[in-house]
Short mmCIF file of C-alpha atoms in Angstrom, two decimals:
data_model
loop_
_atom_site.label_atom_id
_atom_site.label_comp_id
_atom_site.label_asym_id
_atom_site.label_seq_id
_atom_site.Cartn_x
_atom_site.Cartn_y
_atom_site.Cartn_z
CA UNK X 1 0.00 0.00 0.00
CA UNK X 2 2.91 2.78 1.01
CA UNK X 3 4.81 1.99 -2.34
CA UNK X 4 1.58 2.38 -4.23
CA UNK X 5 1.18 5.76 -2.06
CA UNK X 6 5.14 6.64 -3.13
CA UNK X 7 4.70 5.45 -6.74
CA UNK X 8 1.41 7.91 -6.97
CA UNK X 9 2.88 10.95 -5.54
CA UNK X 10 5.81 10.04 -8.01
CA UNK X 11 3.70 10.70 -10.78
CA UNK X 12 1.79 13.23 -9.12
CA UNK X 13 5.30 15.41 -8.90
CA UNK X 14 6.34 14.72 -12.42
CA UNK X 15 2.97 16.06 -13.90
CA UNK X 16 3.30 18.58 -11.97
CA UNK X 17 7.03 19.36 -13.06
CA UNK X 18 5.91 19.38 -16.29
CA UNK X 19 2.93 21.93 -15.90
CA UNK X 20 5.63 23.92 -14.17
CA UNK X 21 7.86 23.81 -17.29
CA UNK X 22 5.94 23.34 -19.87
CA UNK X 23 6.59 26.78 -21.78
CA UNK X 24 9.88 25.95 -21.51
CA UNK X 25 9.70 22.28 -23.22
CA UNK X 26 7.68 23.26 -25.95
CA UNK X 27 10.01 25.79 -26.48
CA UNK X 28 12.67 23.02 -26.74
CA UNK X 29 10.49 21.14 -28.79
CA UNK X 30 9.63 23.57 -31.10
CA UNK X 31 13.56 24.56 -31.57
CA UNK X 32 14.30 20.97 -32.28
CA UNK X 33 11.19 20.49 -35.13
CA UNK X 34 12.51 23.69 -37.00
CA UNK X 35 15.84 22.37 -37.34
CA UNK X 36 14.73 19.29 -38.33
CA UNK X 37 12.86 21.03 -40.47
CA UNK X 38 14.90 23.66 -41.73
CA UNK X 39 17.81 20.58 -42.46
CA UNK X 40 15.50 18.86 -44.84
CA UNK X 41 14.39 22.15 -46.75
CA UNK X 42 18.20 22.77 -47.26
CA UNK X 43 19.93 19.53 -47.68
CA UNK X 44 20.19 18.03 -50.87
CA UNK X 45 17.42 15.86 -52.13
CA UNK X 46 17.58 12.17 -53.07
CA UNK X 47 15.36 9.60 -55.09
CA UNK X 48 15.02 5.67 -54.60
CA UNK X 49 14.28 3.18 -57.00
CA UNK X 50 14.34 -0.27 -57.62
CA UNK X 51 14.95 -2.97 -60.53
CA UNK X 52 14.74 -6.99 -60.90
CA UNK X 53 17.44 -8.72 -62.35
CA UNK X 54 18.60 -11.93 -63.17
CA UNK X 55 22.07 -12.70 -64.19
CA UNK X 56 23.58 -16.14 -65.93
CA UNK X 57 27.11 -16.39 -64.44
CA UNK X 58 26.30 -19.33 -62.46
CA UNK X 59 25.39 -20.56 -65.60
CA UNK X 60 28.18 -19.84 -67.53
CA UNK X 61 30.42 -21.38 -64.59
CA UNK X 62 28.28 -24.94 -65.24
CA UNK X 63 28.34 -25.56 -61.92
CA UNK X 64 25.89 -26.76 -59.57
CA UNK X 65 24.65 -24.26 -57.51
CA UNK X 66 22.96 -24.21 -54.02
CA UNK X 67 19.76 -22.68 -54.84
CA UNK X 68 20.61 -19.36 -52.83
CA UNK X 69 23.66 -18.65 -54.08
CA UNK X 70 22.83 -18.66 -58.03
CA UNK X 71 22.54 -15.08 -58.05
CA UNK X 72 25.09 -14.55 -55.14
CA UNK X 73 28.12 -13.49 -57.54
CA UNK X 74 26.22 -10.65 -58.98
CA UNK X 75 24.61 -9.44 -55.95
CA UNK X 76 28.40 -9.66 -54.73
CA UNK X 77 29.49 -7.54 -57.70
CA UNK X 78 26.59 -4.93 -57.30
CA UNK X 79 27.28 -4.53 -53.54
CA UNK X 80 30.89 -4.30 -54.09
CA UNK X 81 30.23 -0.97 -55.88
CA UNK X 82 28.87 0.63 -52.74
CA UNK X 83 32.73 0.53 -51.42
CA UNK X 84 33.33 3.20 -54.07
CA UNK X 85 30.45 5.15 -52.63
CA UNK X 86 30.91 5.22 -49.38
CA UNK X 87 34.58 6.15 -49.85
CA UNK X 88 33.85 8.79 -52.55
CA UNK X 89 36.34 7.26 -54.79
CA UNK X 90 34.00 8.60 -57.94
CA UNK X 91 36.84 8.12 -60.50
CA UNK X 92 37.11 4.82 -59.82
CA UNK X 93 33.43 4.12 -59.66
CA UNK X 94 33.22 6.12 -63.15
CA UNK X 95 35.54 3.67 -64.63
CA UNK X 96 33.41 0.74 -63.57
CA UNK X 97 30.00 1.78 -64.67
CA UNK X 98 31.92 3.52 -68.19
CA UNK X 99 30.02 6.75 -67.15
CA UNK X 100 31.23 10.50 -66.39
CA UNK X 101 32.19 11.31 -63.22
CA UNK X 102 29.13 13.97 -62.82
CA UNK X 103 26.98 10.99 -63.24
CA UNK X 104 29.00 8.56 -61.24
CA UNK X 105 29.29 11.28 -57.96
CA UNK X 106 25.16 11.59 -57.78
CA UNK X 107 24.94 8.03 -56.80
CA UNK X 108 24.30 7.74 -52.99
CA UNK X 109 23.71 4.42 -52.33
CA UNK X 110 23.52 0.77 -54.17
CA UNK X 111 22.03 -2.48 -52.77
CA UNK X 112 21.43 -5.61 -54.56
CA UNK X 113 19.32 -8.77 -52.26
CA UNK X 114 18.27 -12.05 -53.10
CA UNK X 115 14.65 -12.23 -53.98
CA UNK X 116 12.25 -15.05 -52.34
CA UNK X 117 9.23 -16.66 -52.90
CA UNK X 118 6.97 -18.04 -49.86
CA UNK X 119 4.82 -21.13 -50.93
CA UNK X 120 1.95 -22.93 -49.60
CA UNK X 121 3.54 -24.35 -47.08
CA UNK X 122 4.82 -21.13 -45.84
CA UNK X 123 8.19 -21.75 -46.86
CA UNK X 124 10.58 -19.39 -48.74
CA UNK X 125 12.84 -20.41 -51.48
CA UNK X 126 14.58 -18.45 -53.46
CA UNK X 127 14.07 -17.00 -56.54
CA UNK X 128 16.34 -17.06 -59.82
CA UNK X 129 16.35 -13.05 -59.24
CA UNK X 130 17.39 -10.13 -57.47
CA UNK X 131 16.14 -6.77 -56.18
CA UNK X 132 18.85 -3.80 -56.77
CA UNK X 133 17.74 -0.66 -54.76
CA UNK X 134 19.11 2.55 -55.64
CA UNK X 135 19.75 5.81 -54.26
CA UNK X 136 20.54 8.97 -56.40
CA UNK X 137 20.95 12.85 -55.77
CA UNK X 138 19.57 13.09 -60.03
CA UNK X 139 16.95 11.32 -60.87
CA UNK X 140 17.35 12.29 -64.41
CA UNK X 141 20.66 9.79 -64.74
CA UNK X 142 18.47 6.65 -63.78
CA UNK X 143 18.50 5.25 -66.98
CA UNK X 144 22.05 6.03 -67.89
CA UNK X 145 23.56 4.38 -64.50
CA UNK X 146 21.28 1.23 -65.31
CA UNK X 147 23.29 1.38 -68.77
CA UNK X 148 25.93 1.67 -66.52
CA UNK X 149 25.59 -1.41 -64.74
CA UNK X 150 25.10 -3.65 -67.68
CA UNK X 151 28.77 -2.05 -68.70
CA UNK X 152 30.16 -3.04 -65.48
CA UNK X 153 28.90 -6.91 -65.70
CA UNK X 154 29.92 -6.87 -69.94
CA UNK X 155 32.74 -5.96 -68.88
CA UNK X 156 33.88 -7.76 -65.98
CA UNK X 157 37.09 -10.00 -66.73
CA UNK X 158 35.90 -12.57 -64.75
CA UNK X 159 32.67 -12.65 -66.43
CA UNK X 160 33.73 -12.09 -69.85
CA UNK X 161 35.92 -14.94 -69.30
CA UNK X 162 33.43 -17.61 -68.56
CA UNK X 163 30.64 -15.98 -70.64
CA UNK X 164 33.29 -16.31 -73.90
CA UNK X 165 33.69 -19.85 -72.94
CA UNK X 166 30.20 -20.42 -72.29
CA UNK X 167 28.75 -19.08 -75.94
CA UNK X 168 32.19 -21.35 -77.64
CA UNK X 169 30.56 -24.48 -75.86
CA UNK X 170 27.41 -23.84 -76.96
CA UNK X 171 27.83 -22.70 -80.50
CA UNK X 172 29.71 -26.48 -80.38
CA UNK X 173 27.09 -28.24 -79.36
CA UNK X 174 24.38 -27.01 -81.43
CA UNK X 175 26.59 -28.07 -84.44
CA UNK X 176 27.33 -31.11 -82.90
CA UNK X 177 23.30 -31.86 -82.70
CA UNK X 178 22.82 -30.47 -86.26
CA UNK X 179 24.71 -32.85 -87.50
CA UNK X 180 23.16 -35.87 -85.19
CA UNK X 181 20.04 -34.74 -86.53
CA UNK X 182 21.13 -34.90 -90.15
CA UNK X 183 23.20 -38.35 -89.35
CA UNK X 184 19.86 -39.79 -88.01
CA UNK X 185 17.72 -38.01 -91.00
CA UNK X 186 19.68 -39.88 -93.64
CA UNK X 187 19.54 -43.28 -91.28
CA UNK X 188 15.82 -42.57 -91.29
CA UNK X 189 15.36 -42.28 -95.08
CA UNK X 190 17.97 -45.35 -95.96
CA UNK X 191 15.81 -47.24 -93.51
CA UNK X 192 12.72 -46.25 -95.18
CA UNK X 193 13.83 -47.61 -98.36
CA UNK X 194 14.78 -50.88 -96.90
CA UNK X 195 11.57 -50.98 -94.98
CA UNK X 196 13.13 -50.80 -91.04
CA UNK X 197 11.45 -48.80 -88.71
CA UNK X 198 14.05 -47.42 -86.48
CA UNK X 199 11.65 -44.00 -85.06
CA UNK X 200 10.82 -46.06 -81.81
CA UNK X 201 14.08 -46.48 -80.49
CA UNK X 202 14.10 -45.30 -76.85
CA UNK X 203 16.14 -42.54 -75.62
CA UNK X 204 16.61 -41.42 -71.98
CA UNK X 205 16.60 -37.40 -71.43
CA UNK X 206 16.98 -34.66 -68.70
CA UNK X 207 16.66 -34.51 -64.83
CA UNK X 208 13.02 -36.19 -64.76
CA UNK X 209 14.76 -39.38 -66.90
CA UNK X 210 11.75 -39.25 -69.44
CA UNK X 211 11.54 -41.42 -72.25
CA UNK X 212 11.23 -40.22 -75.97
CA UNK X 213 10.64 -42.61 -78.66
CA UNK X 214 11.67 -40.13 -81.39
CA UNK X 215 15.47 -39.20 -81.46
CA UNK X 216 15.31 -36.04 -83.93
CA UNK X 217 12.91 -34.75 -81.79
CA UNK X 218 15.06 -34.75 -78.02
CA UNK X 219 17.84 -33.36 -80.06
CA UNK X 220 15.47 -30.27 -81.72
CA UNK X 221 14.44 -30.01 -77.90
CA UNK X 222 17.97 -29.86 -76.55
CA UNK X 223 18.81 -27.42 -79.19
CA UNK X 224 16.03 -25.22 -78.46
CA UNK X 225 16.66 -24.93 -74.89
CA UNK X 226 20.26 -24.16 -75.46
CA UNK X 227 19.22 -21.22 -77.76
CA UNK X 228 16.92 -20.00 -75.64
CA UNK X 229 19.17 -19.84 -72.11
CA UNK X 230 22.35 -18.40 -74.61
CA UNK X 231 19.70 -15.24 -75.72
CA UNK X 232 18.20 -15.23 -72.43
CA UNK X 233 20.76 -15.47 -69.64
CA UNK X 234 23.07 -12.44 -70.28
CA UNK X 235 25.63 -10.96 -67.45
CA UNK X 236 22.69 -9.08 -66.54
CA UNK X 237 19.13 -8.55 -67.41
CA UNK X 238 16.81 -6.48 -66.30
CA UNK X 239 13.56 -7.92 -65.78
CA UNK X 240 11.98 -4.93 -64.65
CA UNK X 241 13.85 -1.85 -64.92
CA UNK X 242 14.36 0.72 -62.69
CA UNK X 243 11.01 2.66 -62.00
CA UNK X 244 10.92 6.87 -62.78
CA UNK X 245 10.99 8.50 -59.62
CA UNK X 246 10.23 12.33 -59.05
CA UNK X 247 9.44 11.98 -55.65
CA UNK X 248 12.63 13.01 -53.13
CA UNK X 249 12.89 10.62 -50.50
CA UNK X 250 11.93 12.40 -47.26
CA UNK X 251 12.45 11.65 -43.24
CA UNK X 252 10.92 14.58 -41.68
CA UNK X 253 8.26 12.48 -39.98
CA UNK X 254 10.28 10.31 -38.46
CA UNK X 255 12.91 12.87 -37.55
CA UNK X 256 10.78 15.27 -36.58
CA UNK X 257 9.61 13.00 -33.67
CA UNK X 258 13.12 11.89 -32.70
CA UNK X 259 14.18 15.43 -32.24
CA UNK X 260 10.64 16.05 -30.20
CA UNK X 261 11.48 13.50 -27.89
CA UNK X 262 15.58 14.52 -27.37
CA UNK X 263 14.54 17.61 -27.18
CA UNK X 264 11.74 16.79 -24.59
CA UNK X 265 14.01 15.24 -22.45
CA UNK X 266 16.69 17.83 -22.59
CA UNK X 267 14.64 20.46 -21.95
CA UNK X 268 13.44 18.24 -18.29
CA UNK X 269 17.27 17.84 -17.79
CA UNK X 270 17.79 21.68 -18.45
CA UNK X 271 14.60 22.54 -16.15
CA UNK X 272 15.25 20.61 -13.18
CA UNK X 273 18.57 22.23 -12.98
CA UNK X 274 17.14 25.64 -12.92
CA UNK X 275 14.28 24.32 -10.02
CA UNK X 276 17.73 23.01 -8.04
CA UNK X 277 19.15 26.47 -8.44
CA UNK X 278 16.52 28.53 -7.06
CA UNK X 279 15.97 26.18 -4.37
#
């Protein structure tokens, strides 16, 4: 009962400290909202956007890949950028991106993270894509630093490297199941003349082990699929580009009320020693 007394008199002396003061805080407050305000009217704007990519170097590596690290070299390679930034080393970050140094200096931040997908189960697994979000002080050199990045994977040694290797293997392949498909063409059309029926020979394809009965067919299949990943799966790809922003990005909100709330509690500090002095 006496520390319920003590806790309610507590209060009871606080709220009244406060009524005694309160000019005097919501002066403080005020002061601290107007220079919170008055640093976002004068500091210099920013936008954010983002952009979906997809890249093929774990492709072009022909490795197997733990599902959440297929994209993990490029996201490495975007993020890696953001050193440049945050030491201002613009030259250098010009270089990379093959864009001038005016264009280079307005980026303010870069972050690349692997995208996932939850399923029914509520499970996530990831995707074969990744989320780049960018920061800029111009919002009119959006499309030219997304030009910029596609430079930076094209030309990436490393890349380049396995990518040249990659398109070599593939362009010898394909001519290796043209001419399967023409060897097994002119088999067909001997063995029509000599009345064999060779179409139903089994053939065991892909992952799932499924059977085809038709040769020319898993080949044209094969074929297609390798065309389609070599157009498809580039250093870097944008599956959605980066959106138009002319929106700046804006905290006053939410430093508005953490400079309320120092500047509440300096203002007690700063009124309870004046109370002590005049004691």
């Amino acid at each position: 009962m006496t520390e319920e007394l003590n806790l309610s008199e507590l209060f009871s002396n606080f709220v009244k400290f406060i009524s005694r003061n309160s000019r005097l805080l919501l002066v403080f407050m005020g002061a601290g909202i107007i220079c919170v305000v008055g640093y976002q009217k004068f500091k210099t704007p920013y936008y954010e956007t983002k952009a979906i990519c997809m890249s093929g170097i774990s492709e072009y590596e022909r490795q197997e890949q733990i599902e959440d690290l297929s994209q993990r070299t490029a996201i490495d390679l975007i993020n890696h950028l953001q050193i440049n930034i945050e030491n201002e080393d613009y030259l250098a970050l010009s270089i990379s991106l093959g864009l001038d140094i005016e264009i280079a200096s307005a980026l303010r931040n870069i972050e690349a993270e692997q995208l996932y997908q939850q399923d029914l189960n509520e499970k996530f697994y990831a995707l074969n894509k990744f989320e780049i979000v960018l920061s800029t002080f111009d919002n009119t050199s959006i499309e030219q630093l997304e030009e910029g990045l596609i430079y930076y994977f094209s030309n990436n040694s490393f890349i380049k490297q396995y990518h040249n290797s990659y398109l070599v293997s593939n362009t010898k392949i394909i001519n290796d199941i043209n001419a399967e498909i023409e060897m097994l063409d002119n088999i067909r059309v001997v063995g029509a003349k000599n009345s064999l029926d060779i179409s139903s020979v089994n053939i065991v394809s892909g992952k799932e082990r499924s059977v085809l009965s038709n040769q020319i067919i898993l080949l044209s299949q094969l074929r297609e699929n390798i065309k389609t990943k070599q157009a498809l799966l580039k250093p870097l790809t944008f599956v959605q580009n980066f959106a138009k922003v002319n929106q700046k990005e804006d905290d006053i909100f939410i430093l508005g009320i953490l400079s309320a709330v120092l500047s509440f509690v300096f203002g007690l500090f700063v009124a309870l020693i004046r109370e002590v002095k005049t004691i």
